[in-house]
Amino acid sequence: MSAEQVLAQADLIIVASIGGIDVRPPGNGESMVVTDYSLLIDQVLFDRDGSLESQIEAGTFKLSFGGGEIEGRRMLIPGVPIFDQAEKLILFIDQEQMGTISPLVGLSAGDYRVSATAEPGGLVVGPTGMILRRSFFSESDDRPSGFTLDDFIDEIRRALPIAQTDPTLNSEAVKDRSTADAAVHTGSQIPRATPLAPGVSPVPSQGTVVPRHDSTKPPNPDEK
């Protein structure tokens, strides 16, 4: 999913930091850990119809994600982000996905963060975990020094009207939710996640396509 599609499809764009983390263990018919994040809102950059901004109470907004860490163990869902206390974020939120394993556009495609280890004040890190170096609608890395938070806010404001008026970016055909069953709050509908020890990467999901032939040897032309 492209950054331009994320920009076009977002219903709410906020700058916030993590003010609190509440992890709910499996139980009451639920089969996975759910993490509730209390976000301290710095700025609301965009709210499509005003309905989400109205849910912000005393500068705090709560978002829930499937998975999380509890009692020293992680339950990870591929594609769903996990945030740390006090982490600074720029989030692109999809209103239709509120209450699912990820309320962000494209699961984690709407997850941008401010690196605390880069330049003074931090540089913006994209969904891939790399410092963002490309402006919206640019075909190359036109910002080799990266974006500060203020730079990125200005870039969002510049590009947002362009993205919103491009019908090819906001059609159903380009919407991407790579997890088929996204419900997290109703027991039997909750997809199971794999509990992992800290530092262990998740295994591929059952939806991973396995090559038919062994990649270490050429396929037999007579094999069908």
mmCIF file of C-alpha atoms in Angstrom:
data_model
loop_
_atom_site.group_PDB
_atom_site.id
_atom_site.type_symbol
_atom_site.label_atom_id
_atom_site.label_comp_id
_atom_site.label_asym_id
_atom_site.label_seq_id
_atom_site.Cartn_x
_atom_site.Cartn_y
_atom_site.Cartn_z
ATOM 1 C CA MET A 1 0.000 0.000 0.000
ATOM 2 C CA SER A 2 1.494 3.331 -1.019
ATOM 3 C CA ALA A 3 1.944 6.330 1.244
ATOM 4 C CA GLU A 4 -0.350 8.271 -1.072
ATOM 5 C CA GLN A 5 -3.117 5.678 -0.638
ATOM 6 C CA VAL A 6 -2.717 5.898 3.137
ATOM 7 C CA LEU A 7 -3.025 9.677 2.975
ATOM 8 C CA ALA A 8 -6.123 9.516 0.769
ATOM 9 C CA GLN A 9 -7.928 6.872 2.823
ATOM 10 C CA ALA A 10 -7.286 8.221 6.334
ATOM 11 C CA ASP A 11 -10.350 9.476 8.202
ATOM 12 C CA LEU A 12 -8.286 10.897 11.059
ATOM 13 C CA ILE A 13 -4.647 12.000 11.139
ATOM 14 C CA ILE A 14 -3.191 12.817 14.542
ATOM 15 C CA VAL A 15 0.115 13.656 16.171
ATOM 16 C CA ALA A 16 0.200 12.063 19.604
ATOM 17 C CA SER A 17 2.326 10.323 22.202
ATOM 18 C CA ILE A 18 1.598 7.190 24.193
ATOM 19 C CA GLY A 19 0.361 8.256 27.626
ATOM 20 C CA GLY A 20 -0.761 4.891 28.931
ATOM 21 C CA ILE A 21 -0.817 1.208 28.007
ATOM 22 C CA ASP A 22 -3.413 -1.249 29.311
ATOM 23 C CA VAL A 23 -3.074 -4.875 28.230
ATOM 24 C CA ARG A 24 -6.085 -7.163 28.498
ATOM 25 C CA PRO A 25 -5.326 -10.899 28.706
ATOM 26 C CA PRO A 26 -7.391 -13.517 26.878
ATOM 27 C CA GLY A 27 -10.605 -14.357 28.663
ATOM 28 C CA ASN A 28 -14.364 -14.017 28.583
ATOM 29 C CA GLY A 29 -14.444 -15.860 25.281
ATOM 30 C CA GLU A 30 -11.609 -13.844 23.735
ATOM 31 C CA SER A 31 -8.655 -15.784 22.365
ATOM 32 C CA MET A 32 -5.986 -13.091 22.184
ATOM 33 C CA VAL A 33 -4.330 -10.314 24.091
ATOM 34 C CA VAL A 34 -5.727 -6.850 23.337
ATOM 35 C CA THR A 35 -3.780 -3.654 24.079
ATOM 36 C CA ASP A 36 -5.519 -0.349 24.790
ATOM 37 C CA TYR A 37 -3.348 2.728 24.223
ATOM 38 C CA SER A 38 -4.193 6.110 25.729
ATOM 39 C CA LEU A 39 -2.918 8.721 23.276
ATOM 40 C CA LEU A 40 -2.035 12.232 24.402
ATOM 41 C CA ILE A 41 -3.072 14.353 21.423
ATOM 42 C CA ASP A 42 -0.699 17.089 20.280
ATOM 43 C CA GLN A 43 -2.447 17.956 17.013
ATOM 44 C CA VAL A 44 -5.386 16.799 14.939
ATOM 45 C CA LEU A 45 -4.214 17.317 11.371
ATOM 46 C CA PHE A 46 -7.333 15.978 9.685
ATOM 47 C CA ASP A 47 -10.758 14.662 10.696
ATOM 48 C CA ARG A 48 -12.892 13.770 7.703
ATOM 49 C CA ASP A 49 -16.311 14.362 9.242
ATOM 50 C CA GLY A 50 -15.537 15.544 12.767
ATOM 51 C CA SER A 51 -16.891 12.386 14.384
ATOM 52 C CA LEU A 52 -13.560 11.018 15.601
ATOM 53 C CA GLU A 53 -12.238 14.284 16.996
ATOM 54 C CA SER A 54 -15.400 14.448 19.106
ATOM 55 C CA GLN A 55 -14.252 11.243 20.858
ATOM 56 C CA ILE A 56 -11.139 12.951 22.215
ATOM 57 C CA GLU A 57 -11.649 13.616 25.923
ATOM 58 C CA ALA A 58 -9.386 16.057 27.778
ATOM 59 C CA GLY A 59 -6.773 15.697 25.049
ATOM 60 C CA THR A 60 -6.777 11.893 25.312
ATOM 61 C CA PHE A 61 -7.896 9.391 22.687
ATOM 62 C CA LYS A 62 -7.976 5.610 23.130
ATOM 63 C CA LEU A 63 -7.088 3.128 20.407
ATOM 64 C CA SER A 64 -7.131 -0.659 20.772
ATOM 65 C CA PHE A 65 -4.960 -3.144 18.893
ATOM 66 C CA GLY A 66 -4.871 -6.920 18.817
ATOM 67 C CA GLY A 67 -1.831 -8.480 20.467
ATOM 68 C CA GLY A 68 0.600 -7.033 22.968
ATOM 69 C CA GLU A 69 2.918 -7.979 25.797
ATOM 70 C CA ILE A 70 1.780 -9.314 29.143
ATOM 71 C CA GLU A 71 3.612 -11.097 31.969
ATOM 72 C CA GLY A 72 6.891 -10.955 30.043
ATOM 73 C CA ARG A 73 5.503 -12.638 26.943
ATOM 74 C CA ARG A 74 4.470 -11.183 23.610
ATOM 75 C CA MET A 75 1.509 -12.131 21.499
ATOM 76 C CA LEU A 76 2.225 -10.725 18.054
ATOM 77 C CA ILE A 77 -0.071 -10.483 15.056
ATOM 78 C CA PRO A 78 1.788 -10.034 11.754
ATOM 79 C CA GLY A 79 1.246 -6.520 10.465
ATOM 80 C CA VAL A 80 -0.152 -5.091 13.713
ATOM 81 C CA PRO A 81 2.106 -2.525 15.446
ATOM 82 C CA ILE A 82 3.076 -2.411 19.119
ATOM 83 C CA PHE A 83 3.926 0.942 20.715
ATOM 84 C CA ASP A 84 6.065 1.937 23.707
ATOM 85 C CA GLN A 85 5.281 4.323 26.533
ATOM 86 C CA ALA A 86 5.899 8.008 25.627
ATOM 87 C CA GLU A 87 6.560 7.150 21.972
ATOM 88 C CA LYS A 88 5.719 10.008 19.584
ATOM 89 C CA LEU A 89 3.467 8.997 16.687
ATOM 90 C CA ILE A 90 1.782 10.289 13.557
ATOM 91 C CA LEU A 91 -1.159 7.965 12.970
ATOM 92 C CA PHE A 92 -3.424 7.629 9.942
ATOM 93 C CA ILE A 93 -6.679 6.111 11.214
ATOM 94 C CA ASP A 94 -9.428 4.318 9.297
ATOM 95 C CA GLN A 95 -12.805 4.857 10.961
ATOM 96 C CA GLU A 96 -14.215 1.631 9.497
ATOM 97 C CA GLN A 97 -11.484 -0.354 11.277
ATOM 98 C CA MET A 98 -12.117 0.989 14.781
ATOM 99 C CA GLY A 99 -12.604 -2.071 17.012
ATOM 100 C CA THR A 100 -10.570 -4.435 14.827
ATOM 101 C CA ILE A 101 -7.045 -5.762 15.308
ATOM 102 C CA SER A 102 -5.718 -2.446 13.956
ATOM 103 C CA PRO A 103 -7.624 0.821 13.477
ATOM 104 C CA LEU A 104 -4.889 2.188 11.217
ATOM 105 C CA VAL A 105 -5.111 2.457 7.447
ATOM 106 C CA GLY A 106 -3.662 -0.749 5.976
ATOM 107 C CA LEU A 107 -2.998 -2.405 9.375
ATOM 108 C CA SER A 108 0.418 -0.785 9.920
ATOM 109 C CA ALA A 109 0.696 1.309 6.751
ATOM 110 C CA GLY A 110 -0.676 4.243 8.739
ATOM 111 C CA ASP A 111 1.981 3.941 11.464
ATOM 112 C CA TYR A 112 4.573 6.731 11.409
ATOM 113 C CA ARG A 113 6.818 7.488 14.388
ATOM 114 C CA VAL A 114 9.376 10.036 15.491
ATOM 115 C CA SER A 115 12.768 8.464 16.097
ATOM 116 C CA ALA A 116 14.208 9.391 19.469
ATOM 117 C CA THR A 117 17.737 8.446 18.406
ATOM 118 C CA ALA A 118 18.098 10.526 15.251
ATOM 119 C CA GLU A 119 18.637 14.275 14.910
ATOM 120 C CA PRO A 120 17.731 16.613 17.797
ATOM 121 C CA GLY A 121 13.961 16.624 17.939
ATOM 122 C CA GLY A 122 13.827 13.364 16.011
ATOM 123 C CA LEU A 123 13.228 12.332 12.422
ATOM 124 C CA VAL A 124 10.086 10.679 11.117
ATOM 125 C CA VAL A 125 10.253 6.917 10.606
ATOM 126 C CA GLY A 126 7.861 5.258 8.156
ATOM 127 C CA PRO A 127 5.921 1.985 8.470
ATOM 128 C CA THR A 128 8.961 -0.006 7.306
ATOM 129 C CA GLY A 129 11.005 1.250 10.271
ATOM 130 C CA MET A 130 13.296 3.312 8.042
ATOM 131 C CA ILE A 131 13.788 7.074 8.209
ATOM 132 C CA LEU A 132 11.364 8.676 5.773
ATOM 133 C CA ARG A 133 13.187 10.309 2.856
ATOM 134 C CA ARG A 134 10.514 10.591 0.154
ATOM 135 C CA SER A 135 7.850 13.260 -0.159
ATOM 136 C CA PHE A 136 4.311 12.267 -1.081
ATOM 137 C CA PHE A 137 3.904 11.850 -4.854
ATOM 138 C CA SER A 138 7.670 11.932 -5.396
ATOM 139 C CA GLU A 139 9.233 9.175 -7.497
ATOM 140 C CA SER A 140 12.570 9.321 -5.684
ATOM 141 C CA ASP A 141 14.108 10.009 -2.282
ATOM 142 C CA ASP A 142 13.955 13.779 -2.594
ATOM 143 C CA ARG A 143 14.547 14.399 1.126
ATOM 144 C CA PRO A 144 17.889 12.674 1.820
ATOM 145 C CA SER A 145 18.212 14.330 5.221
ATOM 146 C CA GLY A 146 14.769 13.079 6.264
ATOM 147 C CA PHE A 147 11.784 14.857 7.790
ATOM 148 C CA THR A 148 11.574 16.442 11.205
ATOM 149 C CA LEU A 149 8.122 16.243 12.763
ATOM 150 C CA ASP A 150 7.341 19.824 11.748
ATOM 151 C CA ASP A 151 8.553 19.112 8.202
ATOM 152 C CA PHE A 152 6.316 16.060 7.955
ATOM 153 C CA ILE A 153 3.282 17.928 9.273
ATOM 154 C CA ASP A 154 3.824 20.564 6.582
ATOM 155 C CA GLU A 155 4.198 17.805 3.982
ATOM 156 C CA ILE A 156 0.920 16.175 5.038
ATOM 157 C CA ARG A 157 -0.896 19.491 4.761
ATOM 158 C CA ARG A 158 0.604 20.089 1.317
ATOM 159 C CA ALA A 159 -0.200 16.666 -0.095
ATOM 160 C CA LEU A 160 -3.540 15.921 1.571
ATOM 161 C CA PRO A 161 -5.718 17.982 -0.825
ATOM 162 C CA ILE A 162 -3.972 16.353 -3.789
ATOM 163 C CA ALA A 163 -4.560 12.838 -2.445
ATOM 164 C CA GLN A 164 -8.199 13.523 -1.611
ATOM 165 C CA THR A 165 -9.009 14.648 -5.140
ATOM 166 C CA ASP A 166 -7.397 11.624 -6.820
ATOM 167 C CA PRO A 167 -10.146 8.980 -7.186
ATOM 168 C CA THR A 168 -7.638 6.242 -8.002
ATOM 169 C CA LEU A 169 -6.195 6.439 -4.473
ATOM 170 C CA ASN A 170 -9.422 6.016 -2.540
ATOM 171 C CA SER A 171 -11.298 3.310 -4.425
ATOM 172 C CA GLU A 172 -12.258 -0.038 -2.914
ATOM 173 C CA ALA A 173 -9.821 -1.708 -5.320
ATOM 174 C CA VAL A 174 -6.776 -0.196 -3.627
ATOM 175 C CA LYS A 175 -7.834 -0.712 -0.015
ATOM 176 C CA ASP A 176 -5.490 -3.244 1.567
ATOM 177 C CA ARG A 177 -6.186 -5.209 4.755
ATOM 178 C CA SER A 178 -3.786 -8.130 4.606
ATOM 179 C CA THR A 179 -5.410 -9.951 7.551
ATOM 180 C CA ALA A 180 -8.670 -11.541 6.454
ATOM 181 C CA ASP A 181 -10.472 -11.680 9.826
ATOM 182 C CA ALA A 182 -9.860 -8.451 11.701
ATOM 183 C CA ALA A 183 -12.435 -8.656 14.503
ATOM 184 C CA VAL A 184 -10.993 -8.666 18.021
ATOM 185 C CA HIS A 185 -13.848 -8.075 20.435
ATOM 186 C CA THR A 186 -16.202 -11.014 19.917
ATOM 187 C CA GLY A 187 -14.903 -14.376 21.079
ATOM 188 C CA SER A 188 -15.442 -16.801 18.182
ATOM 189 C CA GLN A 189 -14.541 -14.165 15.595
ATOM 190 C CA ILE A 190 -11.152 -13.384 17.104
ATOM 191 C CA PRO A 191 -8.204 -14.705 15.054
ATOM 192 C CA ARG A 192 -5.632 -16.557 17.110
ATOM 193 C CA ALA A 193 -2.154 -15.087 17.447
ATOM 194 C CA THR A 194 0.994 -16.999 18.332
ATOM 195 C CA PRO A 195 2.405 -16.294 21.818
ATOM 196 C CA LEU A 196 6.132 -15.611 21.592
ATOM 197 C CA ALA A 197 8.975 -15.069 23.988
ATOM 198 C CA PRO A 198 10.531 -11.569 23.970
ATOM 199 C CA GLY A 199 12.723 -10.968 20.930
ATOM 200 C CA VAL A 200 11.369 -13.880 18.898
ATOM 201 C CA SER A 201 10.019 -13.097 15.441
ATOM 202 C CA PRO A 202 6.579 -14.401 14.474
ATOM 203 C CA VAL A 203 6.293 -17.369 12.140
ATOM 204 C CA PRO A 204 4.713 -16.883 8.713
ATOM 205 C CA SER A 205 0.927 -16.876 8.758
ATOM 206 C CA GLN A 206 -1.104 -19.731 7.321
ATOM 207 C CA GLY A 207 -1.790 -17.554 4.324
ATOM 208 C CA THR A 208 1.858 -17.555 3.240
ATOM 209 C CA VAL A 209 2.308 -18.987 -0.247
ATOM 210 C CA VAL A 210 4.895 -21.770 -0.340
ATOM 211 C CA PRO A 211 6.735 -22.279 -3.673
ATOM 212 C CA ARG A 212 5.738 -25.477 -5.389
ATOM 213 C CA HIS A 213 9.308 -26.349 -6.401
ATOM 214 C CA ASP A 214 12.423 -26.509 -4.269
ATOM 215 C CA SER A 215 14.179 -23.227 -5.041
ATOM 216 C CA THR A 216 17.593 -24.888 -4.758
ATOM 217 C CA LYS A 217 17.113 -27.021 -7.876
ATOM 218 C CA PRO A 218 15.548 -26.350 -11.264
ATOM 219 C CA PRO A 219 11.989 -27.585 -11.815
ATOM 220 C CA ASN A 220 11.457 -30.786 -13.797
ATOM 221 C CA PRO A 221 9.757 -29.806 -17.090
ATOM 222 C CA ASP A 222 7.855 -33.138 -17.032
ATOM 223 C CA GLU A 223 6.440 -32.428 -13.578
ATOM 224 C CA LYS A 224 2.879 -31.077 -13.479
#
